[in-house]
């Protein structure tokens, strides 16, 4: 009878240890996922900042709107990437704001504006970088 009780306690201890290990592993994995998402956000925000710089240089140095479009397309592509990776409200708002600013520049260029106002794009990109920084 003592041997039976000893086996039962051992099984219980093993089950508790297994459950604790699973819970700890799940917690660590979730933590790593959050860190990975944050790093992806930072990398993508950095890529967007580079695209905004390229857009500014294209507008300042060339009269070719196709180069402007390429920079705007690059920003939008990276915005889609961030939007797919996060459920953070602040990040999503910054993504939406930057998307709106990009759309406004694109509309301005289509309407013949040869010097579109890029400050809303720059401001929104700065905000996105800020909310992506852990």
mmCIF file with all atom_site columns, C-alpha atoms in Angstrom:
data_model
loop_
_atom_site.group_PDB
_atom_site.id
_atom_site.type_symbol
_atom_site.label_atom_id
_atom_site.label_alt_id
_atom_site.label_comp_id
_atom_site.label_asym_id
_atom_site.label_entity_id
_atom_site.label_seq_id
_atom_site.pdbx_PDB_ins_code
_atom_site.Cartn_x
_atom_site.Cartn_y
_atom_site.Cartn_z
_atom_site.occupancy
_atom_site.B_iso_or_equiv
_atom_site.pdbx_formal_charge
_atom_site.auth_seq_id
_atom_site.auth_comp_id
_atom_site.auth_asym_id
_atom_site.auth_atom_id
_atom_site.pdbx_PDB_model_num
ATOM 1   C CA . UNK A 1 1   ? 0.000  0.000  0.000   1.00 0.00 ? 1   UNK A CA 1
ATOM 2   C CA . UNK A 1 2   ? 2.846  2.375  0.773   1.00 0.00 ? 2   UNK A CA 1
ATOM 3   C CA . UNK A 1 3   ? 4.384  1.567  -2.613  1.00 0.00 ? 3   UNK A CA 1
ATOM 4   C CA . UNK A 1 4   ? 1.091  2.366  -4.324  1.00 0.00 ? 4   UNK A CA 1
ATOM 5   C CA . UNK A 1 5   ? 0.852  5.710  -2.528  1.00 0.00 ? 5   UNK A CA 1
ATOM 6   C CA . UNK A 1 6   ? 4.481  6.460  -3.405  1.00 0.00 ? 6   UNK A CA 1
ATOM 7   C CA . UNK A 1 7   ? 3.803  5.781  -7.117  1.00 0.00 ? 7   UNK A CA 1
ATOM 8   C CA . UNK A 1 8   ? 0.688  7.940  -6.991  1.00 0.00 ? 8   UNK A CA 1
ATOM 9   C CA . UNK A 1 9   ? 2.636  10.827 -5.432  1.00 0.00 ? 9   UNK A CA 1
ATOM 10  C CA . UNK A 1 10  ? 5.377  10.386 -8.019  1.00 0.00 ? 10  UNK A CA 1
ATOM 11  C CA . UNK A 1 11  ? 2.823  10.509 -10.871 1.00 0.00 ? 11  UNK A CA 1
ATOM 12  C CA . UNK A 1 12  ? 1.228  13.588 -9.376  1.00 0.00 ? 12  UNK A CA 1
ATOM 13  C CA . UNK A 1 13  ? 4.612  15.283 -8.963  1.00 0.00 ? 13  UNK A CA 1
ATOM 14  C CA . UNK A 1 14  ? 5.536  14.346 -12.527 1.00 0.00 ? 14  UNK A CA 1
ATOM 15  C CA . UNK A 1 15  ? 2.232  15.700 -13.854 1.00 0.00 ? 15  UNK A CA 1
ATOM 16  C CA . UNK A 1 16  ? 2.667  18.956 -11.917 1.00 0.00 ? 16  UNK A CA 1
ATOM 17  C CA . UNK A 1 17  ? 6.249  19.336 -13.128 1.00 0.00 ? 17  UNK A CA 1
ATOM 18  C CA . UNK A 1 18  ? 5.171  18.651 -16.716 1.00 0.00 ? 18  UNK A CA 1
ATOM 19  C CA . UNK A 1 19  ? 2.335  21.174 -16.482 1.00 0.00 ? 19  UNK A CA 1
ATOM 20  C CA . UNK A 1 20  ? 4.709  23.761 -15.016 1.00 0.00 ? 20  UNK A CA 1
ATOM 21  C CA . UNK A 1 21  ? 7.245  23.154 -17.790 1.00 0.00 ? 21  UNK A CA 1
ATOM 22  C CA . UNK A 1 22  ? 4.547  23.533 -20.448 1.00 0.00 ? 22  UNK A CA 1
ATOM 23  C CA . UNK A 1 23  ? 3.278  26.744 -18.863 1.00 0.00 ? 23  UNK A CA 1
ATOM 24  C CA . UNK A 1 24  ? 6.812  28.146 -18.599 1.00 0.00 ? 24  UNK A CA 1
ATOM 25  C CA . UNK A 1 25  ? 7.612  27.216 -22.194 1.00 0.00 ? 25  UNK A CA 1
ATOM 26  C CA . UNK A 1 26  ? 4.372  28.787 -23.416 1.00 0.00 ? 26  UNK A CA 1
ATOM 27  C CA . UNK A 1 27  ? 5.166  31.959 -21.480 1.00 0.00 ? 27  UNK A CA 1
ATOM 28  C CA . UNK A 1 28  ? 8.673  32.153 -22.875 1.00 0.00 ? 28  UNK A CA 1
ATOM 29  C CA . UNK A 1 29  ? 7.473  31.485 -26.410 1.00 0.00 ? 29  UNK A CA 1
ATOM 30  C CA . UNK A 1 30  ? 4.817  34.169 -26.126 1.00 0.00 ? 30  UNK A CA 1
ATOM 31  C CA . UNK A 1 31  ? 7.408  36.587 -24.771 1.00 0.00 ? 31  UNK A CA 1
ATOM 32  C CA . UNK A 1 32  ? 9.738  35.806 -27.637 1.00 0.00 ? 32  UNK A CA 1
ATOM 33  C CA . UNK A 1 33  ? 6.918  36.270 -30.136 1.00 0.00 ? 33  UNK A CA 1
ATOM 34  C CA . UNK A 1 34  ? 6.234  39.721 -28.691 1.00 0.00 ? 34  UNK A CA 1
ATOM 35  C CA . UNK A 1 35  ? 9.916  40.632 -28.895 1.00 0.00 ? 35  UNK A CA 1
ATOM 36  C CA . UNK A 1 36  ? 10.134 39.297 -32.463 1.00 0.00 ? 36  UNK A CA 1
ATOM 37  C CA . UNK A 1 37  ? 7.086  41.343 -33.478 1.00 0.00 ? 37  UNK A CA 1
ATOM 38  C CA . UNK A 1 38  ? 8.539  44.461 -31.873 1.00 0.00 ? 38  UNK A CA 1
ATOM 39  C CA . UNK A 1 39  ? 11.834 43.949 -33.696 1.00 0.00 ? 39  UNK A CA 1
ATOM 40  C CA . UNK A 1 40  ? 9.992  43.400 -36.979 1.00 0.00 ? 40  UNK A CA 1
ATOM 41  C CA . UNK A 1 41  ? 8.111  46.640 -36.351 1.00 0.00 ? 41  UNK A CA 1
ATOM 42  C CA . UNK A 1 42  ? 11.343 48.521 -35.684 1.00 0.00 ? 42  UNK A CA 1
ATOM 43  C CA . UNK A 1 43  ? 13.030 47.091 -38.791 1.00 0.00 ? 43  UNK A CA 1
ATOM 44  C CA . UNK A 1 44  ? 10.054 47.900 -40.978 1.00 0.00 ? 44  UNK A CA 1
ATOM 45  C CA . UNK A 1 45  ? 9.718  51.407 -39.505 1.00 0.00 ? 45  UNK A CA 1
ATOM 46  C CA . UNK A 1 46  ? 13.411 51.893 -40.278 1.00 0.00 ? 46  UNK A CA 1
ATOM 47  C CA . UNK A 1 47  ? 12.806 50.764 -43.874 1.00 0.00 ? 47  UNK A CA 1
ATOM 48  C CA . UNK A 1 48  ? 9.922  53.239 -44.084 1.00 0.00 ? 48  UNK A CA 1
ATOM 49  C CA . UNK A 1 49  ? 12.174 56.016 -42.785 1.00 0.00 ? 49  UNK A CA 1
ATOM 50  C CA . UNK A 1 50  ? 14.644 55.157 -45.556 1.00 0.00 ? 50  UNK A CA 1
ATOM 51  C CA . UNK A 1 51  ? 11.826 55.263 -48.118 1.00 0.00 ? 51  UNK A CA 1
ATOM 52  C CA . UNK A 1 52  ? 10.685 58.657 -46.808 1.00 0.00 ? 52  UNK A CA 1
ATOM 53  C CA . UNK A 1 53  ? 14.248 59.938 -47.183 1.00 0.00 ? 53  UNK A CA 1
ATOM 54  C CA . UNK A 1 54  ? 14.351 58.586 -50.739 1.00 0.00 ? 54  UNK A CA 1
ATOM 55  C CA . UNK A 1 55  ? 10.998 60.254 -51.455 1.00 0.00 ? 55  UNK A CA 1
ATOM 56  C CA . UNK A 1 56  ? 12.245 63.589 -50.142 1.00 0.00 ? 56  UNK A CA 1
ATOM 57  C CA . UNK A 1 57  ? 15.410 63.308 -52.251 1.00 0.00 ? 57  UNK A CA 1
ATOM 58  C CA . UNK A 1 58  ? 13.421 62.325 -55.340 1.00 0.00 ? 58  UNK A CA 1
ATOM 59  C CA . UNK A 1 59  ? 11.098 65.313 -54.942 1.00 0.00 ? 59  UNK A CA 1
ATOM 60  C CA . UNK A 1 60  ? 14.014 67.691 -54.350 1.00 0.00 ? 60  UNK A CA 1
ATOM 61  C CA . UNK A 1 61  ? 16.321 66.361 -57.073 1.00 0.00 ? 61  UNK A CA 1
ATOM 62  C CA . UNK A 1 62  ? 14.119 65.258 -59.939 1.00 0.00 ? 62  UNK A CA 1
ATOM 63  C CA . UNK A 1 63  ? 11.000 66.277 -61.778 1.00 0.00 ? 63  UNK A CA 1
ATOM 64  C CA . UNK A 1 64  ? 10.199 62.633 -62.529 1.00 0.00 ? 64  UNK A CA 1
ATOM 65  C CA . UNK A 1 65  ? 6.985  61.666 -60.704 1.00 0.00 ? 65  UNK A CA 1
ATOM 66  C CA . UNK A 1 66  ? 7.644  57.976 -61.469 1.00 0.00 ? 66  UNK A CA 1
ATOM 67  C CA . UNK A 1 67  ? 10.508 58.084 -58.957 1.00 0.00 ? 67  UNK A CA 1
ATOM 68  C CA . UNK A 1 68  ? 8.157  59.661 -56.464 1.00 0.00 ? 68  UNK A CA 1
ATOM 69  C CA . UNK A 1 69  ? 5.667  56.865 -57.077 1.00 0.00 ? 69  UNK A CA 1
ATOM 70  C CA . UNK A 1 70  ? 8.352  54.238 -56.506 1.00 0.00 ? 70  UNK A CA 1
ATOM 71  C CA . UNK A 1 71  ? 9.150  55.733 -53.101 1.00 0.00 ? 71  UNK A CA 1
ATOM 72  C CA . UNK A 1 72  ? 5.465  55.987 -52.211 1.00 0.00 ? 72  UNK A CA 1
ATOM 73  C CA . UNK A 1 73  ? 4.955  52.363 -53.298 1.00 0.00 ? 73  UNK A CA 1
ATOM 74  C CA . UNK A 1 74  ? 7.860  51.283 -51.108 1.00 0.00 ? 74  UNK A CA 1
ATOM 75  C CA . UNK A 1 75  ? 6.359  53.064 -48.094 1.00 0.00 ? 75  UNK A CA 1
ATOM 76  C CA . UNK A 1 76  ? 2.952  51.468 -48.699 1.00 0.00 ? 76  UNK A CA 1
ATOM 77  C CA . UNK A 1 77  ? 4.477  48.000 -49.075 1.00 0.00 ? 77  UNK A CA 1
ATOM 78  C CA . UNK A 1 78  ? 6.225  48.369 -45.724 1.00 0.00 ? 78  UNK A CA 1
ATOM 79  C CA . UNK A 1 79  ? 3.055  49.729 -44.122 1.00 0.00 ? 79  UNK A CA 1
ATOM 80  C CA . UNK A 1 80  ? 1.214  46.597 -45.219 1.00 0.00 ? 80  UNK A CA 1
ATOM 81  C CA . UNK A 1 81  ? 3.963  44.506 -43.646 1.00 0.00 ? 81  UNK A CA 1
ATOM 82  C CA . UNK A 1 82  ? 3.683  46.284 -40.285 1.00 0.00 ? 82  UNK A CA 1
ATOM 83  C CA . UNK A 1 83  ? -0.114 46.202 -40.364 1.00 0.00 ? 83  UNK A CA 1
ATOM 84  C CA . UNK A 1 84  ? -0.049 42.436 -40.851 1.00 0.00 ? 84  UNK A CA 1
ATOM 85  C CA . UNK A 1 85  ? 2.362  41.908 -37.953 1.00 0.00 ? 85  UNK A CA 1
ATOM 86  C CA . UNK A 1 86  ? 0.729  43.787 -35.118 1.00 0.00 ? 86  UNK A CA 1
ATOM 87  C CA . UNK A 1 87  ? -2.466 44.208 -33.194 1.00 0.00 ? 87  UNK A CA 1
ATOM 88  C CA . UNK A 1 88  ? -1.106 47.186 -31.251 1.00 0.00 ? 88  UNK A CA 1
ATOM 89  C CA . UNK A 1 89  ? -3.562 50.079 -31.369 1.00 0.00 ? 89  UNK A CA 1
ATOM 90  C CA . UNK A 1 90  ? -0.882 52.796 -31.399 1.00 0.00 ? 90  UNK A CA 1
ATOM 91  C CA . UNK A 1 91  ? 1.058  51.110 -34.192 1.00 0.00 ? 91  UNK A CA 1
ATOM 92  C CA . UNK A 1 92  ? -2.104 50.594 -36.245 1.00 0.00 ? 92  UNK A CA 1
ATOM 93  C CA . UNK A 1 93  ? -3.068 54.259 -35.815 1.00 0.00 ? 93  UNK A CA 1
ATOM 94  C CA . UNK A 1 94  ? 0.412  55.380 -36.892 1.00 0.00 ? 94  UNK A CA 1
ATOM 95  C CA . UNK A 1 95  ? 0.224  53.030 -39.908 1.00 0.00 ? 95  UNK A CA 1
ATOM 96  C CA . UNK A 1 96  ? -3.180 54.466 -40.853 1.00 0.00 ? 96  UNK A CA 1
ATOM 97  C CA . UNK A 1 97  ? -1.950 58.054 -40.446 1.00 0.00 ? 97  UNK A CA 1
ATOM 98  C CA . UNK A 1 98  ? 1.094  57.409 -42.605 1.00 0.00 ? 98  UNK A CA 1
ATOM 99  C CA . UNK A 1 99  ? -1.056 55.654 -45.198 1.00 0.00 ? 99  UNK A CA 1
ATOM 100 C CA . UNK A 1 100 ? -3.333 58.691 -45.337 1.00 0.00 ? 100 UNK A CA 1
ATOM 101 C CA . UNK A 1 101 ? -0.345 61.032 -45.699 1.00 0.00 ? 101 UNK A CA 1
ATOM 102 C CA . UNK A 1 102 ? 1.042  58.900 -48.546 1.00 0.00 ? 102 UNK A CA 1
ATOM 103 C CA . UNK A 1 103 ? -2.361 58.897 -50.268 1.00 0.00 ? 103 UNK A CA 1
ATOM 104 C CA . UNK A 1 104 ? -2.523 62.689 -49.963 1.00 0.00 ? 104 UNK A CA 1
ATOM 105 C CA . UNK A 1 105 ? 0.911  63.105 -51.553 1.00 0.00 ? 105 UNK A CA 1
ATOM 106 C CA . UNK A 1 106 ? -0.032 60.702 -54.335 1.00 0.00 ? 106 UNK A CA 1
ATOM 107 C CA . UNK A 1 107 ? -3.252 62.653 -54.996 1.00 0.00 ? 107 UNK A CA 1
ATOM 108 C CA . UNK A 1 108 ? -1.347 65.922 -54.949 1.00 0.00 ? 108 UNK A CA 1
ATOM 109 C CA . UNK A 1 109 ? 1.127  64.592 -57.526 1.00 0.00 ? 109 UNK A CA 1
ATOM 110 C CA . UNK A 1 110 ? -1.697 63.281 -59.741 1.00 0.00 ? 110 UNK A CA 1
ATOM 111 C CA . UNK A 1 111 ? -3.276 66.728 -59.601 1.00 0.00 ? 111 UNK A CA 1
ATOM 112 C CA . UNK A 1 112 ? -0.078 68.240 -61.001 1.00 0.00 ? 112 UNK A CA 1
ATOM 113 C CA . UNK A 1 113 ? 1.591  69.505 -57.830 1.00 0.00 ? 113 UNK A CA 1
ATOM 114 C CA . UNK A 1 114 ? 5.293  69.646 -58.612 1.00 0.00 ? 114 UNK A CA 1
ATOM 115 C CA . UNK A 1 115 ? 6.304  70.273 -55.008 1.00 0.00 ? 115 UNK A CA 1
ATOM 116 C CA . UNK A 1 116 ? 4.014  68.191 -52.810 1.00 0.00 ? 116 UNK A CA 1
ATOM 117 C CA . UNK A 1 117 ? 4.053  68.848 -49.067 1.00 0.00 ? 117 UNK A CA 1
ATOM 118 C CA . UNK A 1 118 ? 5.953  65.920 -47.551 1.00 0.00 ? 118 UNK A CA 1
ATOM 119 C CA . UNK A 1 119 ? 5.821  67.124 -43.951 1.00 0.00 ? 119 UNK A CA 1
ATOM 120 C CA . UNK A 1 120 ? 2.748  65.003 -43.074 1.00 0.00 ? 120 UNK A CA 1
ATOM 121 C CA . UNK A 1 121 ? 4.566  61.919 -44.415 1.00 0.00 ? 121 UNK A CA 1
ATOM 122 C CA . UNK A 1 122 ? 7.704  62.775 -42.457 1.00 0.00 ? 122 UNK A CA 1
ATOM 123 C CA . UNK A 1 123 ? 5.705  63.480 -39.281 1.00 0.00 ? 123 UNK A CA 1
ATOM 124 C CA . UNK A 1 124 ? 3.689  60.261 -39.571 1.00 0.00 ? 124 UNK A CA 1
ATOM 125 C CA . UNK A 1 125 ? 6.829  58.215 -40.240 1.00 0.00 ? 125 UNK A CA 1
ATOM 126 C CA . UNK A 1 126 ? 8.420  59.727 -37.138 1.00 0.00 ? 126 UNK A CA 1
ATOM 127 C CA . UNK A 1 127 ? 5.374  58.808 -35.080 1.00 0.00 ? 127 UNK A CA 1
ATOM 128 C CA . UNK A 1 128 ? 5.460  55.257 -36.420 1.00 0.00 ? 128 UNK A CA 1
ATOM 129 C CA . UNK A 1 129 ? 9.119  54.937 -35.503 1.00 0.00 ? 129 UNK A CA 1
ATOM 130 C CA . UNK A 1 130 ? 8.306  56.240 -32.032 1.00 0.00 ? 130 UNK A CA 1
ATOM 131 C CA . UNK A 1 131 ? 5.491  53.748 -31.363 1.00 0.00 ? 131 UNK A CA 1
ATOM 132 C CA . UNK A 1 132 ? 7.519  50.842 -32.787 1.00 0.00 ? 132 UNK A CA 1
ATOM 133 C CA . UNK A 1 133 ? 10.460 51.507 -30.490 1.00 0.00 ? 133 UNK A CA 1
ATOM 134 C CA . UNK A 1 134 ? 10.269 49.112 -27.536 1.00 0.00 ? 134 UNK A CA 1
#
